[in-house]
């Protein structure tokens, strides 16, 4: 009788192994769910970035405001009839005058 009970116990453990540790077991499913969550978070960040870039492209194609803004910020350009005034901080102004004297 003991042999039957022990053999049934061994068979039960052998059947449970693939369920817990096998190729499609609970542990693999848990790990894959975590990977899916991380990838979904990355995808949502990339979707936001893509939407922003698509807006920039649309604005550059349709309007002149974005082109003008980029020219001013990135290249320091000014319109005809405008004046460019640069104000230096107070702590740097005396140092520039001291080197000239």
PDB file of C-alpha atoms in Angstrom:
ATOM      1  CA  UNK A   1       0.000   0.000   0.000  1.00  0.00           C
ATOM      2  CA  UNK A   2       2.845   2.346   0.794  1.00  0.00           C
ATOM      3  CA  UNK A   3       4.351   1.807  -2.631  1.00  0.00           C
ATOM      4  CA  UNK A   4       1.091   2.903  -4.275  1.00  0.00           C
ATOM      5  CA  UNK A   5       0.868   6.042  -2.121  1.00  0.00           C
ATOM      6  CA  UNK A   6       4.497   7.008  -2.756  1.00  0.00           C
ATOM      7  CA  UNK A   7       4.227   6.336  -6.464  1.00  0.00           C
ATOM      8  CA  UNK A   8       1.059   8.480  -6.641  1.00  0.00           C
ATOM      9  CA  UNK A   9       2.849  11.263  -4.754  1.00  0.00           C
ATOM     10  CA  UNK A  10       5.801  11.101  -7.170  1.00  0.00           C
ATOM     11  CA  UNK A  11       3.411  11.188 -10.148  1.00  0.00           C
ATOM     12  CA  UNK A  12       1.594  14.181  -8.657  1.00  0.00           C
ATOM     13  CA  UNK A  13       4.891  16.043  -8.261  1.00  0.00           C
ATOM     14  CA  UNK A  14       5.948  15.081 -11.782  1.00  0.00           C
ATOM     15  CA  UNK A  15       2.683  16.428 -13.176  1.00  0.00           C
ATOM     16  CA  UNK A  16       3.011  19.704 -11.222  1.00  0.00           C
ATOM     17  CA  UNK A  17       6.570  20.437 -12.444  1.00  0.00           C
ATOM     18  CA  UNK A  18       5.573  21.693 -15.929  1.00  0.00           C
ATOM     19  CA  UNK A  19       2.775  23.768 -14.430  1.00  0.00           C
ATOM     20  CA  UNK A  20       5.141  25.710 -12.181  1.00  0.00           C
ATOM     21  CA  UNK A  21       8.554  25.574 -13.836  1.00  0.00           C
ATOM     22  CA  UNK A  22       7.959  24.434 -17.414  1.00  0.00           C
ATOM     23  CA  UNK A  23       7.979  26.364 -20.686  1.00  0.00           C
ATOM     24  CA  UNK A  24       4.500  27.806 -20.168  1.00  0.00           C
ATOM     25  CA  UNK A  25       4.492  27.623 -16.384  1.00  0.00           C
ATOM     26  CA  UNK A  26       3.284  30.167 -13.882  1.00  0.00           C
ATOM     27  CA  UNK A  27       6.736  31.650 -13.301  1.00  0.00           C
ATOM     28  CA  UNK A  28       7.337  32.243 -17.017  1.00  0.00           C
ATOM     29  CA  UNK A  29       3.903  33.841 -17.362  1.00  0.00           C
ATOM     30  CA  UNK A  30       4.620  36.154 -14.433  1.00  0.00           C
ATOM     31  CA  UNK A  31       7.977  37.198 -15.923  1.00  0.00           C
ATOM     32  CA  UNK A  32       6.424  37.805 -19.333  1.00  0.00           C
ATOM     33  CA  UNK A  33       3.646  39.939 -17.819  1.00  0.00           C
ATOM     34  CA  UNK A  34       6.275  42.132 -16.152  1.00  0.00           C
ATOM     35  CA  UNK A  35       8.130  42.505 -19.463  1.00  0.00           C
ATOM     36  CA  UNK A  36       4.882  43.433 -21.220  1.00  0.00           C
ATOM     37  CA  UNK A  37       4.153  46.120 -18.607  1.00  0.00           C
ATOM     38  CA  UNK A  38       7.632  47.615 -19.028  1.00  0.00           C
ATOM     39  CA  UNK A  39       7.317  47.603 -22.807  1.00  0.00           C
ATOM     40  CA  UNK A  40       3.878  49.245 -22.651  1.00  0.00           C
ATOM     41  CA  UNK A  41       5.324  52.019 -20.475  1.00  0.00           C
ATOM     42  CA  UNK A  42       8.149  52.565 -22.979  1.00  0.00           C
ATOM     43  CA  UNK A  43       5.660  52.557 -25.850  1.00  0.00           C
ATOM     44  CA  UNK A  44       3.484  55.192 -24.203  1.00  0.00           C
ATOM     45  CA  UNK A  45       6.506  57.476 -23.732  1.00  0.00           C
ATOM     46  CA  UNK A  46       7.512  56.967 -27.349  1.00  0.00           C
ATOM     47  CA  UNK A  47       3.953  57.662 -28.504  1.00  0.00           C
ATOM     48  CA  UNK A  48       4.015  61.002 -26.663  1.00  0.00           C
ATOM     49  CA  UNK A  49       7.346  61.857 -28.266  1.00  0.00           C
ATOM     50  CA  UNK A  50       6.037  60.892 -31.702  1.00  0.00           C
ATOM     51  CA  UNK A  51       2.940  63.052 -31.234  1.00  0.00           C
ATOM     52  CA  UNK A  52       5.117  66.030 -30.298  1.00  0.00           C
ATOM     53  CA  UNK A  53       7.360  65.494 -33.301  1.00  0.00           C
ATOM     54  CA  UNK A  54       4.336  65.128 -35.591  1.00  0.00           C
ATOM     55  CA  UNK A  55       3.013  68.444 -34.268  1.00  0.00           C
ATOM     56  CA  UNK A  56       6.370  70.091 -34.946  1.00  0.00           C
ATOM     57  CA  UNK A  57       6.441  68.723 -38.485  1.00  0.00           C
ATOM     58  CA  UNK A  58       2.868  69.879 -39.153  1.00  0.00           C
ATOM     59  CA  UNK A  59       3.655  73.338 -37.798  1.00  0.00           C
ATOM     60  CA  UNK A  60       6.812  73.588 -39.896  1.00  0.00           C
ATOM     61  CA  UNK A  61       4.904  72.559 -43.035  1.00  0.00           C
ATOM     62  CA  UNK A  62       1.838  74.756 -42.495  1.00  0.00           C
ATOM     63  CA  UNK A  63       2.949  77.870 -40.641  1.00  0.00           C
ATOM     64  CA  UNK A  64       5.804  80.294 -40.605  1.00  0.00           C
ATOM     65  CA  UNK A  65       5.727  80.927 -36.858  1.00  0.00           C
ATOM     66  CA  UNK A  66       7.673  77.789 -35.990  1.00  0.00           C
ATOM     67  CA  UNK A  67      10.274  78.473 -38.668  1.00  0.00           C
ATOM     68  CA  UNK A  68      10.710  82.010 -37.383  1.00  0.00           C
ATOM     69  CA  UNK A  69      11.014  80.820 -33.788  1.00  0.00           C
ATOM     70  CA  UNK A  70      13.651  78.228 -34.671  1.00  0.00           C
ATOM     71  CA  UNK A  71      15.624  80.778 -36.699  1.00  0.00           C
ATOM     72  CA  UNK A  72      15.617  83.183 -33.755  1.00  0.00           C
ATOM     73  CA  UNK A  73      16.499  80.647 -31.071  1.00  0.00           C
ATOM     74  CA  UNK A  74      18.914  78.366 -32.884  1.00  0.00           C
ATOM     75  CA  UNK A  75      20.623  80.818 -35.229  1.00  0.00           C
ATOM     76  CA  UNK A  76      20.186  84.185 -33.497  1.00  0.00           C
ATOM     77  CA  UNK A  77      18.503  85.787 -36.506  1.00  0.00           C
ATOM     78  CA  UNK A  78      16.449  89.001 -36.315  1.00  0.00           C
ATOM     79  CA  UNK A  79      13.854  90.540 -38.606  1.00  0.00           C
ATOM     80  CA  UNK A  80      14.507  93.553 -40.780  1.00  0.00           C
ATOM     81  CA  UNK A  81      13.867  96.713 -38.769  1.00  0.00           C
ATOM     82  CA  UNK A  82      14.461  95.016 -35.386  1.00  0.00           C
ATOM     83  CA  UNK A  83      17.296  95.823 -33.015  1.00  0.00           C
ATOM     84  CA  UNK A  84      19.272  93.242 -31.059  1.00  0.00           C
ATOM     85  CA  UNK A  85      20.167  94.340 -27.547  1.00  0.00           C
ATOM     86  CA  UNK A  86      22.310  92.154 -25.302  1.00  0.00           C
ATOM     87  CA  UNK A  87      22.428  92.956 -21.610  1.00  0.00           C
ATOM     88  CA  UNK A  88      25.332  91.521 -19.680  1.00  0.00           C
ATOM     89  CA  UNK A  89      24.980  90.552 -16.023  1.00  0.00           C
ATOM     90  CA  UNK A  90      26.344  93.113 -13.542  1.00  0.00           C
ATOM     91  CA  UNK A  91      29.092  90.822 -12.221  1.00  0.00           C
ATOM     92  CA  UNK A  92      30.618  90.289 -15.689  1.00  0.00           C
ATOM     93  CA  UNK A  93      30.512  93.919 -16.873  1.00  0.00           C
ATOM     94  CA  UNK A  94      33.371  95.273 -14.629  1.00  0.00           C
ATOM     95  CA  UNK A  95      35.641  92.347 -15.582  1.00  0.00           C
ATOM     96  CA  UNK A  96      35.253  93.209 -19.259  1.00  0.00           C
ATOM     97  CA  UNK A  97      36.049  96.876 -18.572  1.00  0.00           C
ATOM     98  CA  UNK A  98      39.078  95.974 -16.461  1.00  0.00           C
ATOM     99  CA  UNK A  99      40.663  93.999 -19.278  1.00  0.00           C
ATOM    100  CA  UNK A 100      40.196  96.908 -21.717  1.00  0.00           C
ATOM    101  CA  UNK A 101      42.136  99.409 -19.482  1.00  0.00           C
TER     102      UNK A 101
END
